[in-house]
PDB file of C-alpha atoms and ligand atoms in Angstrom:
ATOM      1  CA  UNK A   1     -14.014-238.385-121.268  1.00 69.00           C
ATOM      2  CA  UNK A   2     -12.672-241.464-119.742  1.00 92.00           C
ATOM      3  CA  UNK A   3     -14.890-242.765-116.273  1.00 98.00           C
ATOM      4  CA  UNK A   4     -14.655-245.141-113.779  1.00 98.00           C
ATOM      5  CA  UNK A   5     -16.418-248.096-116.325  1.00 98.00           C
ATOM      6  CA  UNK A   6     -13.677-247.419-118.752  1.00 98.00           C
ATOM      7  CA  UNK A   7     -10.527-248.017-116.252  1.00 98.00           C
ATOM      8  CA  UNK A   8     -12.598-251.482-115.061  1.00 98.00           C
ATOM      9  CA  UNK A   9     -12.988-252.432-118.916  1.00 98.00           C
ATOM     10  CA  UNK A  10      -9.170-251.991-118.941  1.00 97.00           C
ATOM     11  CA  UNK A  11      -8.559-253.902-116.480  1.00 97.00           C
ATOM     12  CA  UNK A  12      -6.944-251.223-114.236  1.00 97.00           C
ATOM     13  CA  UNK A  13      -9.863-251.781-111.146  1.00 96.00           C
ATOM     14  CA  UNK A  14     -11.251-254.775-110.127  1.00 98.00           C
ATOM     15  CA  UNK A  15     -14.757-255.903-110.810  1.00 98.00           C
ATOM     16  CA  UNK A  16     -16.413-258.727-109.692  1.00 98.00           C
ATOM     17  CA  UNK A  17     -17.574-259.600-113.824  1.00 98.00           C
ATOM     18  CA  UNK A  18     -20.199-262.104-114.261  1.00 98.00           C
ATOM     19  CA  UNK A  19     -20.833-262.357-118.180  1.00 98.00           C
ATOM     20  CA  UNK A  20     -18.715-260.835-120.431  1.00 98.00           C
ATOM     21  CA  UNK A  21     -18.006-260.968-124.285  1.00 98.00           C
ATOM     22  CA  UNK A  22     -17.102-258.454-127.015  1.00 98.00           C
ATOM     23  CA  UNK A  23     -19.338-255.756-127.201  1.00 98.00           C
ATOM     24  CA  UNK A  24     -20.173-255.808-123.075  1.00 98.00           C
ATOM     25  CA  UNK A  25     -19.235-256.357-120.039  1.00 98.00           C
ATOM     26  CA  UNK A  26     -21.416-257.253-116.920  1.00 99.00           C
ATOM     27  CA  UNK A  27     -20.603-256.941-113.410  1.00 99.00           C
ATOM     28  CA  UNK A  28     -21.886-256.602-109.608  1.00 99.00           C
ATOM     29  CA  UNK A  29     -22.913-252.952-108.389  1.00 98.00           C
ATOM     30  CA  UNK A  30     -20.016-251.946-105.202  1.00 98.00           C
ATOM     31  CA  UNK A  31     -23.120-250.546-104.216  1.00 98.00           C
ATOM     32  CA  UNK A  32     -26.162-253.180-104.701  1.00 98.00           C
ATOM     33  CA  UNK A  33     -29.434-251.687-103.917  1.00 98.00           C
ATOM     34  CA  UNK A  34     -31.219-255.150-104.609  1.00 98.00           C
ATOM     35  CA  UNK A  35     -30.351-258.626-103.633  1.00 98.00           C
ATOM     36  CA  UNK A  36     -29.026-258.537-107.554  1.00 98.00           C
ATOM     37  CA  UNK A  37     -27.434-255.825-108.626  1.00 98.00           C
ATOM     38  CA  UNK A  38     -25.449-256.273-111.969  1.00 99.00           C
ATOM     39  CA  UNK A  39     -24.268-253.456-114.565  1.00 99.00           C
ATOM     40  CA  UNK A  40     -24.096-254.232-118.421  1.00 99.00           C
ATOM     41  CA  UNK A  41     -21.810-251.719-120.045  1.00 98.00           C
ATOM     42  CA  UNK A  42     -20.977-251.724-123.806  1.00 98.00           C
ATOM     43  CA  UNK A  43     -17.137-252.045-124.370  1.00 98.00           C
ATOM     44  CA  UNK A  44     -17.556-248.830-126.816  1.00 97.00           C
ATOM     45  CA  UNK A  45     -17.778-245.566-124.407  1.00 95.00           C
ATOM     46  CA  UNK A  46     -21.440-243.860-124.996  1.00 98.00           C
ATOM     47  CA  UNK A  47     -21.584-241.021-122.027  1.00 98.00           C
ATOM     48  CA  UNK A  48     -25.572-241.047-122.153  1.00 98.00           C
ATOM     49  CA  UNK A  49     -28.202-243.263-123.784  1.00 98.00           C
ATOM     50  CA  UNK A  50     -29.416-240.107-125.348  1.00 98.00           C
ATOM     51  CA  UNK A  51     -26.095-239.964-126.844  1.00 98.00           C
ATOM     52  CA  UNK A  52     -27.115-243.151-128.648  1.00 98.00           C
ATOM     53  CA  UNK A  53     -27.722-242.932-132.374  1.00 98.00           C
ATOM     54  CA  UNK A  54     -28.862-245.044-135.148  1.00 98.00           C
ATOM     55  CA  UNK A  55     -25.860-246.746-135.377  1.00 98.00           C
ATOM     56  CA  UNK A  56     -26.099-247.923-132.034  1.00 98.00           C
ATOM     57  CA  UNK A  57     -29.135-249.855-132.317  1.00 98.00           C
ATOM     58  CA  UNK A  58     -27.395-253.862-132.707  1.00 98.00           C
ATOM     59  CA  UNK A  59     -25.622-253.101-129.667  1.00 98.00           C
ATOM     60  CA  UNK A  60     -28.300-251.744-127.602  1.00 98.00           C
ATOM     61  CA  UNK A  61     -30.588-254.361-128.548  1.00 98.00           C
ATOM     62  CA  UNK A  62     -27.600-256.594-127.109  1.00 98.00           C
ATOM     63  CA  UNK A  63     -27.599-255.404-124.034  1.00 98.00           C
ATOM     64  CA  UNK A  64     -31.033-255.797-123.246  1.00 98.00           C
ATOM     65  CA  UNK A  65     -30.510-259.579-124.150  1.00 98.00           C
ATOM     66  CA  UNK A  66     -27.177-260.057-121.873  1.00 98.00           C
ATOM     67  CA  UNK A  67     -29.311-258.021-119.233  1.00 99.00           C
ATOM     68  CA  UNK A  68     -32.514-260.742-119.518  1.00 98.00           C
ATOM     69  CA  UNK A  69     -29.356-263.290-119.837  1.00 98.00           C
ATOM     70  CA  UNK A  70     -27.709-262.370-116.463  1.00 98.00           C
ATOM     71  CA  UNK A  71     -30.900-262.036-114.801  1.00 98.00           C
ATOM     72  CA  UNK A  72     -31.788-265.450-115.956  1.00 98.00           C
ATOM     73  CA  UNK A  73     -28.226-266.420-114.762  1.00 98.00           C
ATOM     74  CA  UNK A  74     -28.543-265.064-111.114  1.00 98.00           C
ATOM     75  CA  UNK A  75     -31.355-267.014-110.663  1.00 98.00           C
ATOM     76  CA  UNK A  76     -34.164-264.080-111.259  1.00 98.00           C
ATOM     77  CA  UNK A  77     -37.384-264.806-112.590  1.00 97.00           C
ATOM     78  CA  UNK A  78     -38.759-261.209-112.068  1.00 98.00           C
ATOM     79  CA  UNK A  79     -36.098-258.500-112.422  1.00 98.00           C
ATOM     80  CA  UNK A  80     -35.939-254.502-113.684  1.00 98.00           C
ATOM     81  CA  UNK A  81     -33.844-252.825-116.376  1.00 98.00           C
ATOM     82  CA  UNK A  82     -32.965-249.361-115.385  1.00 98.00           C
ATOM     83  CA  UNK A  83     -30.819-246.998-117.847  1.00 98.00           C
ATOM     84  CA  UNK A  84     -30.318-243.171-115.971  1.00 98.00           C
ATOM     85  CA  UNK A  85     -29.123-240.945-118.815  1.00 98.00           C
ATOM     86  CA  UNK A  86     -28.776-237.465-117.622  1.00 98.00           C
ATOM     87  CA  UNK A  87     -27.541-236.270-114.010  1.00 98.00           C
ATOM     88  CA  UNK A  88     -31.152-235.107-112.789  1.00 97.00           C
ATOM     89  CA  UNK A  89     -32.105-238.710-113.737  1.00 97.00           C
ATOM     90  CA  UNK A  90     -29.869-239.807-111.389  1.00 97.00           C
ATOM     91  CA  UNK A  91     -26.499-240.956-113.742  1.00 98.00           C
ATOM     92  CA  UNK A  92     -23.176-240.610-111.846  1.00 98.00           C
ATOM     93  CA  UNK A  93     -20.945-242.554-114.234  1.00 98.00           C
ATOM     94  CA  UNK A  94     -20.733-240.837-117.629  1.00 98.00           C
ATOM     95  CA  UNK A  95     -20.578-244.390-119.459  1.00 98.00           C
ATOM     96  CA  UNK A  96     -23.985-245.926-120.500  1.00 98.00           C
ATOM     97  CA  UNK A  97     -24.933-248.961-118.732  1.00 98.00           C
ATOM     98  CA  UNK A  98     -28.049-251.307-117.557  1.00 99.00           C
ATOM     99  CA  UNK A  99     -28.727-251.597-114.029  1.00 98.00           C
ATOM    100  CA  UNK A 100     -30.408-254.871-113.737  1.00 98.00           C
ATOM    101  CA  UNK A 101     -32.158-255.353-110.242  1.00 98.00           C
ATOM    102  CA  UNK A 102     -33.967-258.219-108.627  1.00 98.00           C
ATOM    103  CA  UNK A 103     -34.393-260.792-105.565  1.00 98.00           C
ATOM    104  CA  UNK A 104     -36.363-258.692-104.061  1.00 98.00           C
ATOM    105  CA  UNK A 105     -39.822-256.913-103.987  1.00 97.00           C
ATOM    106  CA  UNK A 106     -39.794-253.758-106.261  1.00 97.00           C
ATOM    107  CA  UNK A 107     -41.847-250.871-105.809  1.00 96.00           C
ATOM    108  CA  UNK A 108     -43.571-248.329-108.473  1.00 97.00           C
ATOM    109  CA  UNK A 109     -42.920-245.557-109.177  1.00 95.00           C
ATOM    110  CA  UNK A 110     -39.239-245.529-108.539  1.00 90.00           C
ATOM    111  CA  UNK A 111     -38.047-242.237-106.617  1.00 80.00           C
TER     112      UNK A 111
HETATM  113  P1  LIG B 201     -25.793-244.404-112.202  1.00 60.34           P
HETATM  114  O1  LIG B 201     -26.160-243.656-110.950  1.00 60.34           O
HETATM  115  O2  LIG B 201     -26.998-244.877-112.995  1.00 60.34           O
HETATM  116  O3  LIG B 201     -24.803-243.649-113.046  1.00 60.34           O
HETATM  117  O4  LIG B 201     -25.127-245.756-111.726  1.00 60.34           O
HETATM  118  C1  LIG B 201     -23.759-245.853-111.459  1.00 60.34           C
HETATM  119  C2  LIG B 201     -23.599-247.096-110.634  1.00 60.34           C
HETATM  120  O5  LIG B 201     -22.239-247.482-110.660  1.00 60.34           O
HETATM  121  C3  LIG B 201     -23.982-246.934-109.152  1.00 60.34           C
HETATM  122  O6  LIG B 201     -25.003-247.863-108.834  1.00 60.34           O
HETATM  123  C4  LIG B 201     -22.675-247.231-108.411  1.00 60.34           C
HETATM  124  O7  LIG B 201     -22.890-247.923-107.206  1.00 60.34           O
HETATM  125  C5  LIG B 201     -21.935-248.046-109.427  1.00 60.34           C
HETATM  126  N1  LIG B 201     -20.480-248.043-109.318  1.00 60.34           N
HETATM  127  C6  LIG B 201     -19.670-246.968-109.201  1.00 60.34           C
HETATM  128  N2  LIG B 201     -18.383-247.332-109.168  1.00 60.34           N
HETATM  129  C7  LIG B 201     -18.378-248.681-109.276  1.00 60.34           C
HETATM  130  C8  LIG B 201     -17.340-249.671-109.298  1.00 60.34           C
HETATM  131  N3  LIG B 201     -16.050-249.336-109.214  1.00 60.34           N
HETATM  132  N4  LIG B 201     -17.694-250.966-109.419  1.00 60.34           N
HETATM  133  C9  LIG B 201     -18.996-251.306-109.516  1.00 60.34           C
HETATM  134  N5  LIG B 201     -20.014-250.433-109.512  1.00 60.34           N
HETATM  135  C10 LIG B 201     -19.710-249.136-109.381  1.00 60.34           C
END
């Protein structure tokens, strides 16, 4: 089903984008729990990374390198990648993305 990420890939809400090209899309968190908060979000709709398959690996593998990229970009030495796939794992928007988080001291384990 469509989500919120798919109406901001098509243009019909705003997002504050900060790297963008044709397989992904990056962009701030409206709700930044770090300093640096950015979502990477492939342009093709996945609802879950365990929905993932074979086929998906190219563009996976991409959007751990625009993920390092943007970090780089914000200015982040040290940074985390965090992918929620599943509601008790905390997803809320049905549309795989990359939470990349930095700028600030982060703990282990996460809650
Ligand atoms: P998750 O809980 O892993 O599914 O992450 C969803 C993330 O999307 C949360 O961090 C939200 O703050 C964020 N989010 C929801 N709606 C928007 C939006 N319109 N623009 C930017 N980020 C959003």
């Amino acid at each position: 089903g469509d989500t919120i990420f798919g109406r901001i890939l098509r243009g019909e809400i705003p997002c504050e984008a900060v790297y963008s090209d044709g397989l992904c899309l990056a962009f701030r968190d409206v709700a930044p729990q770090a300093p640096v908060h950015v979502l990477v979000i492939p342009r093709q709709p996945i609802a879950r990374l365990a929905d993932a398959g074979d086929e998906d690996q190219a563009l996976l593998g991409h959007l751990m390198l625009v993920a390092a990229k943007v970090a780089r970009q914000e200015g982040l030495e040290d940074f985390r990648l965090v992918v929620n796939s599943g509601a008790a794992a905390g997803q809320t928007v049905f549309h795989l993305h990359v939470h990349v988080l930095g700028g600030r001291p982060l703990a282990w384990p996460p809650g």
